[in-house]
mmCIF file of C-alpha atoms in Angstrom:
data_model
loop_
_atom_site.group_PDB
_atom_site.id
_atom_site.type_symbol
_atom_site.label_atom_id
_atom_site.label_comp_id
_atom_site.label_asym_id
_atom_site.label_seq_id
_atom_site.Cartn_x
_atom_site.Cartn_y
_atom_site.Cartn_z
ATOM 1 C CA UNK A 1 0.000 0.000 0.000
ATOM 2 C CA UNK A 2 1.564 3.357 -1.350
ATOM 3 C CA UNK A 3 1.510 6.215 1.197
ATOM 4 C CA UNK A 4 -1.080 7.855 -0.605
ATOM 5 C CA UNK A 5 -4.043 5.225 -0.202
ATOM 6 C CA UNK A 6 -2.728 4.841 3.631
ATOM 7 C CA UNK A 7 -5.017 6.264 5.906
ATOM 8 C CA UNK A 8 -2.545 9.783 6.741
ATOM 9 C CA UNK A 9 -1.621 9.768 3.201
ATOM 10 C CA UNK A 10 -4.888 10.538 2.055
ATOM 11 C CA UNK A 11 -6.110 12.527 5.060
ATOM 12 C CA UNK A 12 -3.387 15.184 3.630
ATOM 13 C CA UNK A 13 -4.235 14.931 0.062
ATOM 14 C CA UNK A 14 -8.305 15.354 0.838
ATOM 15 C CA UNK A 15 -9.171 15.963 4.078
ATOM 16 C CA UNK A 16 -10.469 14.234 7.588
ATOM 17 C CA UNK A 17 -13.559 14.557 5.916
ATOM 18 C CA UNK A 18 -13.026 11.816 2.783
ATOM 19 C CA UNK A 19 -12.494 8.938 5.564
ATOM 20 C CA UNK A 20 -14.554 6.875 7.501
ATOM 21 C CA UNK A 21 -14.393 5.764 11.067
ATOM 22 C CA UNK A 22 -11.988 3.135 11.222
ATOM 23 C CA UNK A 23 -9.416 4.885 9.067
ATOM 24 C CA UNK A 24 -9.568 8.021 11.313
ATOM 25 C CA UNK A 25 -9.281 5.318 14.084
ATOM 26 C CA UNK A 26 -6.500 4.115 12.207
ATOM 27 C CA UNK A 27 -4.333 7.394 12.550
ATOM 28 C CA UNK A 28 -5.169 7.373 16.634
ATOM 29 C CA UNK A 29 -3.413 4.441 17.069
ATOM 30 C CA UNK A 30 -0.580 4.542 14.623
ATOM 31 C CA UNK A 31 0.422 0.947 14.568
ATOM 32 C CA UNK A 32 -0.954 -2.579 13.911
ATOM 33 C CA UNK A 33 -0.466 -5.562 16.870
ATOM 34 C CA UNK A 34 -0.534 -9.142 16.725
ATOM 35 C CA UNK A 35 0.158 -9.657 12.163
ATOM 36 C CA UNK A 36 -2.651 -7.448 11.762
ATOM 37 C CA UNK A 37 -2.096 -3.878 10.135
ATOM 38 C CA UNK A 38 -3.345 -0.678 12.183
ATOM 39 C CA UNK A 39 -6.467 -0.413 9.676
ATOM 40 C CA UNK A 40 -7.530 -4.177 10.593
ATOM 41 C CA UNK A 41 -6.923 -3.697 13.963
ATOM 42 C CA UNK A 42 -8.910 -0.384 14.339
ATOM 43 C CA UNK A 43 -11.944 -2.180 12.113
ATOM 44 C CA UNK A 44 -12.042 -4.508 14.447
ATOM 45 C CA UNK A 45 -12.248 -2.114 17.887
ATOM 46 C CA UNK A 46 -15.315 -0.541 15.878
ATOM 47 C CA UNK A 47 -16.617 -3.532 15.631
ATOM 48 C CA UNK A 48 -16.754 -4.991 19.000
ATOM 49 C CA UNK A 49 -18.591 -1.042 20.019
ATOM 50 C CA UNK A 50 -21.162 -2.086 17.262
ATOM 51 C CA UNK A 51 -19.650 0.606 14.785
ATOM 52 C CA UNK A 52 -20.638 2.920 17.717
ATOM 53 C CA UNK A 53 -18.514 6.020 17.777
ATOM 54 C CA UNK A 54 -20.967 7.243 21.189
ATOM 55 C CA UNK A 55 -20.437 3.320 22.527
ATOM 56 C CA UNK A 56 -16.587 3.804 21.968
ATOM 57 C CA UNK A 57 -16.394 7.049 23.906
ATOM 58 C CA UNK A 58 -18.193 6.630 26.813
ATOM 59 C CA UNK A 59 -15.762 3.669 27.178
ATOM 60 C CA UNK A 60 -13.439 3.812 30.038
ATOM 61 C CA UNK A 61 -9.560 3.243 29.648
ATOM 62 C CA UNK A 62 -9.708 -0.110 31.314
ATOM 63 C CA UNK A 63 -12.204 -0.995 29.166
ATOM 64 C CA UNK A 64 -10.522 -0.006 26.107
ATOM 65 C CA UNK A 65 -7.981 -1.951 27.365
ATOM 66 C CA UNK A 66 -9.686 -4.909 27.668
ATOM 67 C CA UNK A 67 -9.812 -4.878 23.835
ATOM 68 C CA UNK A 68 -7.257 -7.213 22.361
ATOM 69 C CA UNK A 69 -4.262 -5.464 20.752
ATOM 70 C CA UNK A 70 -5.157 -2.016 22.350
ATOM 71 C CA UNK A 71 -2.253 -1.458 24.798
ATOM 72 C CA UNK A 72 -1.956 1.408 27.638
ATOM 73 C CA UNK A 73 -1.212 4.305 25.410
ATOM 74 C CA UNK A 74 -3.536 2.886 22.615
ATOM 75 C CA UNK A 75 -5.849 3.151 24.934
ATOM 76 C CA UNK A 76 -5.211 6.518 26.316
ATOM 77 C CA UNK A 77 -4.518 8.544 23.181
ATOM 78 C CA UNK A 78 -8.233 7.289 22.154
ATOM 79 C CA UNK A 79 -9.627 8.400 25.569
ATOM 80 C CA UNK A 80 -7.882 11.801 25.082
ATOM 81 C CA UNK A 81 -9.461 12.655 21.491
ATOM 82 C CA UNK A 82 -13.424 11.662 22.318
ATOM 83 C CA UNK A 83 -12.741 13.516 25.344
ATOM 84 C CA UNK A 84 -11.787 16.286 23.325
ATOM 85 C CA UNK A 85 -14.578 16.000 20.651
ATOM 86 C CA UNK A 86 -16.797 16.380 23.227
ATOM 87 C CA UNK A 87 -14.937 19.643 25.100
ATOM 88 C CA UNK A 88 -15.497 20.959 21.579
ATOM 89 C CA UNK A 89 -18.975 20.759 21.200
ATOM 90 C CA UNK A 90 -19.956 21.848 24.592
ATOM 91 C CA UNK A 91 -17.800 24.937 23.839
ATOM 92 C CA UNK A 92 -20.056 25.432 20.421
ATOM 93 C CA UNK A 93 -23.125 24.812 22.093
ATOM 94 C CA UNK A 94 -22.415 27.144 24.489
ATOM 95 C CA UNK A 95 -21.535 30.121 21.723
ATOM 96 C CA UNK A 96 -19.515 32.188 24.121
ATOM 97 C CA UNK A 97 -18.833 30.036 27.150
ATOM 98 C CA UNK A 98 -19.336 31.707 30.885
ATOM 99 C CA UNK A 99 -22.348 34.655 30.460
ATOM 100 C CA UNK A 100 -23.759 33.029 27.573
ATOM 101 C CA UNK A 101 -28.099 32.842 28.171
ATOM 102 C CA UNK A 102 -29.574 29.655 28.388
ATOM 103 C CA UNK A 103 -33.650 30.601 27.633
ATOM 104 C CA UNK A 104 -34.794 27.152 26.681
ATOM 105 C CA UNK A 105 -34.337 23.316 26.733
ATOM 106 C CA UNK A 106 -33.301 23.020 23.898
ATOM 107 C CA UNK A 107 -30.185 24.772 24.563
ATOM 108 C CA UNK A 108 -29.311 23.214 27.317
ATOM 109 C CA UNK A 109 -29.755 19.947 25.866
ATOM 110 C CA UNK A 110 -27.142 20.566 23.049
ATOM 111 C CA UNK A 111 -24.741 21.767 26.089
ATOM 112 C CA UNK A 112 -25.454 18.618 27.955
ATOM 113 C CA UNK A 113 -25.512 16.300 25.704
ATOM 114 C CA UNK A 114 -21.742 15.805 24.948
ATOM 115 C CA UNK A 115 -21.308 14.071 28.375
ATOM 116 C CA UNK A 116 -24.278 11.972 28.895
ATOM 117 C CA UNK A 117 -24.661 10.471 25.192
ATOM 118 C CA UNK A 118 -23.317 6.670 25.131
ATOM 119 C CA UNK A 119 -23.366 6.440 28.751
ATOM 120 C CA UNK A 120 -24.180 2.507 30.312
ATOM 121 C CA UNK A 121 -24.957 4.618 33.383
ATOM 122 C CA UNK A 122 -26.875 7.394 34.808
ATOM 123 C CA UNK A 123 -25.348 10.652 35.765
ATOM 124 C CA UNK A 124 -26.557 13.582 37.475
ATOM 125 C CA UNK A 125 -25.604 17.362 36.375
ATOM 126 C CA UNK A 126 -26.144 20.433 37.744
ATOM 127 C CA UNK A 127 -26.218 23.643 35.197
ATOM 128 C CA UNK A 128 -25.816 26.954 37.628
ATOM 129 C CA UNK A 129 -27.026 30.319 36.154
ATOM 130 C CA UNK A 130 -27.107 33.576 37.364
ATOM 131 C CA UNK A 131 -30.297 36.460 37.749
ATOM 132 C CA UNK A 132 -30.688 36.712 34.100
ATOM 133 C CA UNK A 133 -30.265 32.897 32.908
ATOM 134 C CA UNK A 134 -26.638 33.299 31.925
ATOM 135 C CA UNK A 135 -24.459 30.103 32.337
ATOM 136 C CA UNK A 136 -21.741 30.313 35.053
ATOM 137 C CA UNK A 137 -20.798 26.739 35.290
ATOM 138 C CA UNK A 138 -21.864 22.719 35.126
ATOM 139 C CA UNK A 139 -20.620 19.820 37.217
ATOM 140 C CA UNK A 140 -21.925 16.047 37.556
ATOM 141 C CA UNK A 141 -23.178 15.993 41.116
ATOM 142 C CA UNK A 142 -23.479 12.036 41.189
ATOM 143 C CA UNK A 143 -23.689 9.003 38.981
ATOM 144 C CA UNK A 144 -25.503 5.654 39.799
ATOM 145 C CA UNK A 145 -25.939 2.571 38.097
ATOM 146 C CA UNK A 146 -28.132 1.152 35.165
ATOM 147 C CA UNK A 147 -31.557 3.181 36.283
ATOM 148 C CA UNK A 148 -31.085 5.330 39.432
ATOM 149 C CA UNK A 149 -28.908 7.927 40.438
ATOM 150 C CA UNK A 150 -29.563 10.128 43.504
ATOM 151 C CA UNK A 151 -29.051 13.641 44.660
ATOM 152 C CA UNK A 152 -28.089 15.512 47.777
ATOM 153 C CA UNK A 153 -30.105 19.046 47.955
ATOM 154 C CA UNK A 154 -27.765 20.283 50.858
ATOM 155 C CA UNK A 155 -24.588 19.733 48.539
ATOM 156 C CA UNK A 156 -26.416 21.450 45.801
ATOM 157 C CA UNK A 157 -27.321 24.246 47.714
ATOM 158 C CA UNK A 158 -23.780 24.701 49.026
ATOM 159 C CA UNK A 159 -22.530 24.857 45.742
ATOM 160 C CA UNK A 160 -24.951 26.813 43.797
ATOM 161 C CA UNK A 161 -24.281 29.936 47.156
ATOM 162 C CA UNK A 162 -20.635 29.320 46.152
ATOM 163 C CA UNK A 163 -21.331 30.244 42.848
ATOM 164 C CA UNK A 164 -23.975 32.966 43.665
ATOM 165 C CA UNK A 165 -26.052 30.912 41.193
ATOM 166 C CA UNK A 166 -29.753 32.359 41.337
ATOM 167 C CA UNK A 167 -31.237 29.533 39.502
ATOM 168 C CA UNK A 168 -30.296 25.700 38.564
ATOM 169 C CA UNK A 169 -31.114 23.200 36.218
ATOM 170 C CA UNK A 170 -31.122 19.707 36.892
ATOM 171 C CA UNK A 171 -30.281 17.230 33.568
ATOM 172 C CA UNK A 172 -29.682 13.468 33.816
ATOM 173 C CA UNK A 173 -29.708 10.607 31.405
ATOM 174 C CA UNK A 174 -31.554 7.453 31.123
ATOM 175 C CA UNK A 175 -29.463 4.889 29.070
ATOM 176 C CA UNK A 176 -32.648 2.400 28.463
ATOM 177 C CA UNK A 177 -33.440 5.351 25.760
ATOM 178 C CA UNK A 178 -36.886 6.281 27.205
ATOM 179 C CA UNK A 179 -36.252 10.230 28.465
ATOM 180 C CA UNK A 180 -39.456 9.984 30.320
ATOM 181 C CA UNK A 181 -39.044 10.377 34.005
ATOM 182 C CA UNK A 182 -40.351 7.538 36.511
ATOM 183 C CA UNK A 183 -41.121 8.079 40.069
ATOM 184 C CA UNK A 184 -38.075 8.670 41.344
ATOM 185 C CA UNK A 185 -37.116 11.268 39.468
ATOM 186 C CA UNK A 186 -40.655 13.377 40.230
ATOM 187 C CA UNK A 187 -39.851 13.214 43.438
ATOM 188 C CA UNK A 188 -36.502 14.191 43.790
ATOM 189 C CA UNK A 189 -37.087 17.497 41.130
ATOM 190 C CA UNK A 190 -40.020 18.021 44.337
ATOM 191 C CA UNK A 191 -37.633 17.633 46.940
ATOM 192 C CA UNK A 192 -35.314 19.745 45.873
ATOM 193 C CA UNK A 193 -37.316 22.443 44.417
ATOM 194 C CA UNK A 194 -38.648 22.784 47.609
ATOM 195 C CA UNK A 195 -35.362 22.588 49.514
ATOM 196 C CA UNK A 196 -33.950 25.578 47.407
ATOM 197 C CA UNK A 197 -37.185 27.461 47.944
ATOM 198 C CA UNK A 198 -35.828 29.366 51.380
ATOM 199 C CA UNK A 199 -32.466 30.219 49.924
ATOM 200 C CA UNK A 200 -34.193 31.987 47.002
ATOM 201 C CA UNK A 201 -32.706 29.869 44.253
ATOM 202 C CA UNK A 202 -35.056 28.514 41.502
ATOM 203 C CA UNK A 203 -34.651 25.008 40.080
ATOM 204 C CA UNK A 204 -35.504 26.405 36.204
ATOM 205 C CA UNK A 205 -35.755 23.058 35.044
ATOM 206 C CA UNK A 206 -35.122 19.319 34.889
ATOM 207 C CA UNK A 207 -34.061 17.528 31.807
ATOM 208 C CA UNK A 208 -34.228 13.752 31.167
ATOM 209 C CA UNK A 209 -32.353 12.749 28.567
ATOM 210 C CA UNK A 210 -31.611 9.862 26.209
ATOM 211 C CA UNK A 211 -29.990 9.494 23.302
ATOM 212 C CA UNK A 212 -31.426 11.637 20.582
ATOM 213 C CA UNK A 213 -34.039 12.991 22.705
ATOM 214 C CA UNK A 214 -34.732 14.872 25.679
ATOM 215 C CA UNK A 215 -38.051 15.661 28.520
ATOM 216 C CA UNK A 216 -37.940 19.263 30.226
ATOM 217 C CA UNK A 217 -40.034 19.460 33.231
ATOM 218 C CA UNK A 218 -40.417 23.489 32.354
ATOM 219 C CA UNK A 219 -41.333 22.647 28.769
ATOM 220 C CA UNK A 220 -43.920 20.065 29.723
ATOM 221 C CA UNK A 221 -45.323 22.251 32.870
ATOM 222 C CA UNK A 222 -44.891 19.379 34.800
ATOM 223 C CA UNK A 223 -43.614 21.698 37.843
ATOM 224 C CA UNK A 224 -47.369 23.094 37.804
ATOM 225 C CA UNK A 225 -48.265 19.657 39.798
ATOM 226 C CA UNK A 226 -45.560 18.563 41.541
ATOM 227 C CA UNK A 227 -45.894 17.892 45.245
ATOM 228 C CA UNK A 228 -44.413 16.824 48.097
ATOM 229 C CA UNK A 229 -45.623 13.238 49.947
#
């Protein structure tokens, strides 16, 4: 194979755009293992995601690792680029960064939804904004197993004074792929809207999402009947 029709050769003549997973895979991890050639070898880490680029980089290092023929630094240097990728399109989605006004769910979502998509488990974030919805930061507060994940209002609270936050959003993802909340998560957006209450700091909204899809608590009025047991 000329250098040309290798997978760097003809990322320089056309572009990261003219090739396809694997051979961009290819060029992560520089070198084949075990008689096979890097392209084979990257083919066949693809395949054992189910040709899921998400799959792949929710994927911890040991877990990459697993996978023979991916070594330590393999295994790191693909880590490092998804994690990357994914720093890169929260920083789009947020158009600006620190200040920038989150007015709807939809927004948020696209900020969000960089860290949660692929994941085999749930995680819970916190978005903190100040008087006039403007972003000053986003941390996960907790993350749980398959279906559950809970919350600590007084640890929320703490932070969000920290930040002088005036208002919070509450996202977390359900990896089944239904972004309907259950029981469990009524409650808890109850519990803690009502915990904040006193402190005068609004919980805007709760998003539950899956992959390719999202359900806002604001956006579906479910706050108007939300109680406490």
């Amino acid at each position: 194979m000329c250098d040309r029709e290798r997978p760097r050769g003809r990322l320089l003549s056309y572009g990261p755009s003219s090739l396809g997973d694997s051979d961009l895979l290819a060029i992560l991890l520089r070198t084949g293992t075990g008689g096979k050639n890097v392209v084979e070898v990257a083919s066949e880490l693809l395949n054992l995601f189910g040709g899921s680029l998400p799959a792949m980089g929710a994927a911890s290092v040991d877990v990459l690792r697993s996978v023979p023929g991916i070594g330590r630094d393999k295994a790191c240097t693909i880590a490092a680029a998804f994690e990357l990728g994914r720093r890169a399109e929260i920083a789009a989605a947020q158009s600006g960064g620190k200040g920038h006004v989150l007015a709807d769910p939809e927004t948020v979502y696209r900020i969000v939804r960089p860290r949660l998509r692929g994941l085999d488990h749930e995680q819970m974030w916190i978005v903190y904004l100040g008087r006039k919805l403007n972003f000053i930061s986003m941390e996960m507060l907790s993350k749980g197993g398959l279906s559950s994940t809970v919350i600590d209002p007084r640890t929320i609270i703490s932070r969000a004074l920290e930040k002088k936050a005036s208002g919070i959003i509450m996202v977390h993802n359900h990896p089944s792929g239904s972004p309907y909340p259950g029981t469990a998560d009524i409650e808890q957006t109850a519990r803690l809207k009502k915990a904040l209450e006193p402190f005068d700091i609004k919980l805007l909204d709760h998003l539950v999402v899956a992959d390719g899809a999202y359900y806002s608590f604001s956006e579906e009025k479910a706050f108007k009947v939300l109680k406490i047991k």
